XYZ file of C-alpha atoms in Angstrom:
404
model
C 290.374 67.475 95.973
C 292.819 67.839 98.901
C 293.986 64.489 100.283
C 296.417 65.616 102.964
C 299.766 67.277 103.644
C 303.180 65.938 102.706
C 306.420 66.031 104.736
C 307.272 69.479 103.347
C 303.936 70.966 104.352
C 302.615 71.035 100.802
C 299.023 70.011 100.039
C 298.516 66.635 98.368
C 295.672 66.873 95.881
C 294.069 64.761 93.164
C 291.846 65.585 90.238
C 288.135 65.237 90.872
C 287.747 62.460 88.287
C 290.482 60.371 89.913
C 288.557 59.990 93.177
C 285.957 57.302 93.730
C 282.508 58.280 94.984
C 283.009 56.626 98.375
C 285.892 59.019 99.084
C 283.815 62.142 98.513
C 281.932 63.840 101.349
C 278.316 64.393 100.351
C 276.312 67.183 102.052
C 272.536 67.250 101.968
C 271.311 70.831 101.418
C 268.289 70.139 103.620
C 270.422 68.875 106.511
C 271.362 71.751 108.817
C 273.675 69.778 111.110
C 276.886 70.597 109.198
C 276.010 74.308 108.901
C 275.203 74.494 112.600
C 278.383 72.660 113.579
C 280.539 74.879 111.369
C 278.782 78.051 112.559
C 279.345 77.124 116.208
C 282.987 76.217 115.524
C 283.635 79.452 113.614
C 281.999 81.493 116.385
C 284.332 79.938 118.948
C 287.336 80.644 116.712
C 286.388 84.341 116.675
C 285.719 84.474 120.421
C 287.589 81.540 122.003
C 287.019 82.556 125.620
C 285.851 79.106 126.751
C 288.359 76.986 124.802
C 292.078 76.350 124.557
C 293.707 75.759 121.187
C 296.823 73.691 120.503
C 299.022 73.768 117.423
C 300.828 70.581 116.386
C 302.039 69.061 113.142
C 299.879 66.607 111.250
C 302.098 63.703 112.281
C 301.844 64.536 115.997
C 298.093 65.119 115.964
C 296.963 61.590 116.855
C 299.246 61.169 119.867
C 298.637 64.741 121.024
C 294.887 64.122 120.931
C 295.399 61.147 123.242
C 297.499 63.277 125.574
C 294.870 66.023 125.537
C 292.117 63.598 126.460
C 294.241 62.329 129.328
C 294.769 65.912 130.405
C 291.030 66.538 130.397
C 290.345 63.372 132.403
C 293.170 63.360 134.953
C 295.985 65.733 134.097
C 298.997 65.935 136.373
C 301.070 69.091 136.813
C 303.819 67.603 134.638
C 301.349 66.925 131.820
C 300.027 70.458 132.025
C 303.557 71.798 131.597
C 304.141 69.550 128.569
C 301.025 70.866 126.845
C 302.017 74.503 127.262
C 304.520 74.246 124.414
C 301.632 73.442 122.046
C 299.068 75.885 123.445
C 298.099 78.918 121.362
C 297.884 81.965 123.638
C 294.926 84.160 122.768
C 296.584 87.132 124.488
C 299.664 86.678 122.312
C 297.503 86.598 119.198
C 295.745 89.807 120.238
C 299.079 91.496 120.916
C 300.361 90.367 117.527
C 297.357 91.921 115.836
C 298.276 95.235 117.402
C 294.824 95.859 118.890
C 295.934 96.651 122.412
C 297.498 100.078 121.863
C 297.899 102.983 119.476
C 295.725 105.990 118.719
C 295.877 106.029 114.919
C 293.353 104.506 112.569
C 296.159 102.464 110.983
C 296.795 100.689 114.291
C 293.814 98.438 113.543
C 294.614 95.178 111.724
C 291.330 94.493 109.970
C 292.217 91.543 107.708
C 291.000 88.914 110.175
C 288.633 90.568 112.613
C 286.727 93.369 110.898
C 284.309 93.679 108.027
C 285.202 97.330 107.395
C 288.389 99.359 107.547
C 288.311 102.490 109.766
C 289.940 104.440 106.949
C 286.813 103.866 104.831
C 284.664 105.843 107.288
C 283.904 109.482 106.435
C 285.238 110.970 109.683
C 284.667 114.542 108.467
C 280.961 113.795 108.278
C 281.110 112.090 111.684
C 282.655 115.218 113.195
C 279.619 117.181 112.010
C 277.384 115.063 114.276
C 279.771 115.349 117.219
C 281.551 111.990 116.860
C 285.183 110.996 116.333
C 287.124 107.748 116.160
C 288.535 108.332 119.664
C 285.110 109.025 121.155
C 283.565 105.906 119.584
C 286.546 103.814 120.720
C 286.262 105.053 124.313
C 282.562 104.227 124.361
C 283.207 100.710 123.062
C 281.146 101.491 119.961
C 283.839 101.430 117.261
C 284.677 97.713 117.227
C 281.054 96.473 116.817
C 280.571 98.952 113.951
C 283.696 97.737 112.151
C 282.457 94.153 112.541
C 279.204 95.080 110.803
C 276.970 95.238 113.893
C 274.926 98.000 115.476
C 276.474 99.738 118.465
C 275.483 97.878 121.649
C 274.649 101.163 123.320
C 272.897 104.446 122.454
C 275.284 107.068 121.117
C 274.656 110.829 121.623
C 274.429 112.610 118.262
C 274.145 116.327 117.397
C 272.635 117.694 114.188
C 273.268 121.375 113.392
C 271.045 123.243 110.936
C 272.148 126.860 110.909
C 272.020 128.075 114.488
C 269.644 125.283 115.576
C 271.235 122.287 117.323
C 269.226 119.080 117.716
C 270.470 116.437 120.125
C 269.333 112.836 120.063
C 270.394 109.318 121.013
C 270.675 106.562 118.428
C 272.339 103.263 117.629
C 274.818 103.407 114.755
C 276.013 100.925 112.149
C 278.072 100.911 108.958
C 276.596 99.747 105.644
C 277.792 99.711 102.047
C 275.517 101.561 99.619
C 274.573 100.309 96.143
C 277.249 102.666 94.801
C 279.876 100.874 96.891
C 280.376 103.674 99.432
C 280.511 103.075 103.190
C 277.897 105.123 105.049
C 276.806 105.497 108.647
C 273.224 104.581 109.474
C 271.380 106.053 112.439
C 268.649 104.262 114.389
C 266.999 106.881 116.628
C 264.978 106.024 119.710
C 261.216 105.689 119.242
C 258.790 106.151 122.092
C 256.999 102.903 121.189
C 256.774 100.571 118.195
C 253.973 101.521 115.810
C 251.725 98.468 115.971
C 248.941 100.246 114.062
C 250.775 99.697 110.771
C 251.473 96.392 109.102
C 255.070 95.175 109.236
C 256.111 93.547 105.954
C 252.489 92.511 105.497
C 251.978 91.268 109.070
C 249.206 92.635 111.312
C 250.062 92.393 115.002
C 247.653 90.651 117.349
C 247.219 91.666 120.970
C 249.377 88.683 121.977
C 252.112 89.736 119.513
C 252.203 93.238 120.967
C 252.383 91.999 124.544
C 255.200 89.547 123.808
C 257.247 92.145 121.933
C 256.873 94.711 124.712
C 257.626 92.268 127.538
C 260.369 89.920 126.307
C 261.353 91.710 123.100
C 260.496 88.642 120.986
C 257.167 87.917 119.313
C 257.385 84.211 120.077
C 256.083 82.706 116.844
C 256.848 82.311 113.141
C 254.986 84.442 110.588
C 255.131 84.774 106.797
C 256.535 88.196 105.904
C 256.394 89.747 102.431
C 259.820 91.122 101.494
C 259.521 94.114 99.132
C 262.363 93.387 96.685
C 261.178 89.934 95.585
C 257.597 89.983 96.905
C 258.155 86.509 98.367
C 256.445 85.299 101.509
C 259.185 83.964 103.768
C 258.801 82.436 107.272
C 260.458 84.856 109.679
C 260.818 85.894 113.307
C 260.225 89.411 114.633
C 261.924 90.985 117.653
C 262.039 94.464 119.166
C 265.221 96.457 119.559
C 265.016 97.138 123.300
C 267.100 100.308 122.974
C 265.358 102.020 120.041
C 261.974 100.184 119.856
C 262.558 99.373 116.174
C 261.036 96.126 114.905
C 263.568 93.724 113.364
C 262.912 90.598 111.278
C 265.116 87.622 110.454
C 264.362 84.885 107.924
C 264.360 81.358 109.305
C 266.893 80.238 106.693
C 269.348 82.811 108.094
C 268.994 81.637 111.690
C 271.791 79.699 113.340
C 270.797 77.633 116.352
C 273.756 76.521 118.519
C 274.408 72.834 119.058
C 275.370 73.364 122.697
C 274.246 76.019 125.201
C 276.335 76.286 128.365
C 277.294 72.611 128.325
C 273.825 71.276 127.408
C 273.573 69.589 123.995
C 270.254 70.435 122.357
C 268.102 67.682 120.862
C 266.091 68.105 117.668
C 262.883 68.976 119.519
C 264.614 71.739 121.474
C 266.183 73.140 118.292
C 262.743 73.139 116.655
C 261.307 75.187 119.539
C 264.020 77.820 119.085
C 263.654 77.875 115.286
C 259.949 78.606 115.731
C 260.777 81.582 117.934
C 259.384 80.091 121.126
C 261.036 80.276 124.545
C 262.864 77.133 125.696
C 263.500 76.249 129.346
C 266.845 74.464 129.864
C 268.013 72.828 133.079
C 271.499 72.096 134.442
C 273.484 74.563 132.366
C 277.036 75.274 133.520
C 277.969 78.875 134.321
C 281.468 80.326 133.982
C 281.861 79.984 137.740
C 281.282 76.258 137.434
C 277.807 76.248 139.012
C 274.658 74.698 137.525
C 271.679 76.900 136.722
C 268.308 76.792 134.929
C 266.971 79.462 132.590
C 264.767 80.134 129.574
C 266.344 81.025 126.235
C 264.858 82.413 123.024
C 266.108 83.460 119.595
C 266.348 87.249 119.186
C 266.036 88.544 115.614
C 267.702 91.856 116.474
C 270.791 90.299 118.058
C 270.811 87.305 115.662
C 271.506 84.781 118.409
C 269.852 82.858 121.221
C 269.579 85.012 124.355
C 268.854 84.264 127.996
C 265.495 85.537 129.274
C 266.656 86.750 132.647
C 264.449 89.134 134.610
C 266.575 92.100 133.542
C 265.689 91.333 129.896
C 261.945 90.986 130.525
C 259.870 94.068 131.241
C 256.754 93.219 133.211
C 253.721 95.159 132.025
C 250.270 95.067 133.533
C 247.350 94.902 131.113
C 246.308 98.467 131.908
C 249.818 99.808 131.247
C 250.057 97.902 127.983
C 246.692 99.196 126.773
C 247.641 102.766 127.629
C 250.704 102.472 125.391
C 248.594 101.838 122.321
C 245.734 104.308 122.809
C 245.781 105.826 119.354
C 243.827 108.905 118.368
C 240.660 108.369 116.296
C 241.339 109.404 112.653
C 238.967 111.994 111.172
C 238.554 110.059 107.911
C 237.221 106.588 107.139
C 237.478 105.112 103.620
C 237.687 108.581 102.077
C 234.715 110.042 104.000
C 235.206 112.751 106.604
C 233.546 111.821 109.879
C 231.099 114.198 111.564
C 231.683 115.667 115.028
C 228.995 113.526 116.686
C 230.446 110.402 115.058
C 233.921 111.281 116.317
C 232.604 111.814 119.860
C 230.901 108.414 119.868
C 234.015 106.678 118.560
C 236.260 108.416 121.118
C 233.912 107.248 123.871
C 234.270 103.653 122.663
C 230.736 103.535 121.223
C 229.433 102.531 117.795
C 228.659 105.171 115.156
C 226.386 104.809 112.114
C 228.099 105.875 108.858
C 226.465 106.328 105.441
C 227.548 107.729 102.094
C 230.476 105.314 101.736
C 231.447 104.340 98.178
C 232.971 101.006 97.145
C 235.513 100.485 94.329
C 232.659 100.011 91.804
C 231.117 103.371 92.707
C 228.206 101.811 94.634
C 227.127 103.528 97.848
C 226.818 101.586 101.091
C 226.486 102.206 104.825
C 227.113 100.439 108.114
C 228.378 100.679 111.669
C 231.805 101.740 112.793
C 233.853 101.213 115.935
C 237.444 102.214 116.778
C 239.655 99.791 118.705
C 242.200 101.940 120.559
C 244.279 98.923 121.598
C 245.308 98.196 118.020
C 244.605 101.648 116.561
C 242.219 100.443 113.839
C 238.601 100.856 112.724
C 236.179 97.927 112.803
C 233.308 98.025 110.292
C 230.125 95.946 110.019
C 227.036 96.251 107.807
C 224.892 95.655 110.873
C 225.484 96.651 114.477
C 226.928 93.331 115.654
C 228.363 94.918 118.799
C 224.898 96.005 119.979
C 223.529 92.529 119.263
C 226.232 90.981 121.420
C 225.087 93.120 124.358
C 221.344 92.667 123.735
C 220.065 89.718 125.848
C 217.036 89.239 123.556
C 219.273 88.851 120.515
C 221.556 86.445 122.353
C 218.534 84.425 123.547
C 217.118 84.194 120.021
C 220.460 83.089 118.609
C 220.665 80.302 121.159
C 217.266 78.987 120.011
C 215.611 79.460 123.391
C 218.298 77.661 125.402
C 219.264 79.100 128.759
C 222.750 80.633 128.785
């Protein structure tokens, strides 16, 4: 257990048994405050654009903290000059890391900043799809890949099979395989998400589809079934706005910031974000020093809380949204091939009678079928409930003679 630092800069430590219980820091595994604080602090260490850091010895720390507070409150020009000798220059750190120049792979110092080393990448394979380290660097795609993220932009890729050349756009990322090799993963652009299929056991409602297409976030928690363990885990779903892929994040992997643009979040506000809902925040401080209001929401694809500015929200009218999901009527239903007249009725949005269906016990049954183009799925009923809903006599009888 580390107790401090001595005059020579060596750590002072004691055995665990020598320390009384009141000297030990206890962390509750259910309490997220420490994890959130540390996550926010570590994020700022990696990208300290909004903060200044000062390096002092342990024995100067207390007085320097007083001086810093005075500087924040009412610093004079003389005090600012005094603090410069302690300030850690971010530009100097970047220059020391050797990231500002050089064209060779070895010019990258990856110990502190990157998850992967550029020399681990199979550049011969990358050349086959029309990419090189220089091209990715110029596009601004190399650094995010080395940090373990997807490229923030679509990258043009070429696949050659014999004399045939196929061109496409995709986001790229680096991942380690089970064999321990580093491989490049491609995420090609889809025309639209496929809402007709279940996503890790979740069936999308009309509201889910609309939210994902407009803001990119579904806006609510759902239990998803993860294939490796088969567990049901509360998760959020978002849409990759560049490729239209659907991305999920488990709630226990989410990190909600303590402060957003100068506004400290209370527990109720954090709860809203953890549940995937949009949160409206007032009086945030911009980099220009002006106050502004905006809505924020957690994005599962980006793994952080994003601002819902108009540029991030695509406005869709109901008619446009419905036209996106007009799926073709399948020719089979529960193993039975549909007849031409049945297909025509279903395509016209009408109900079709179907017989000769067989259940899992081998027993035959029949009923009425309708196809919902909005969600791309069949609806089945043993009686024609849709006709009854439109029949005024049926409605009147159900209401026991009451006027509707």
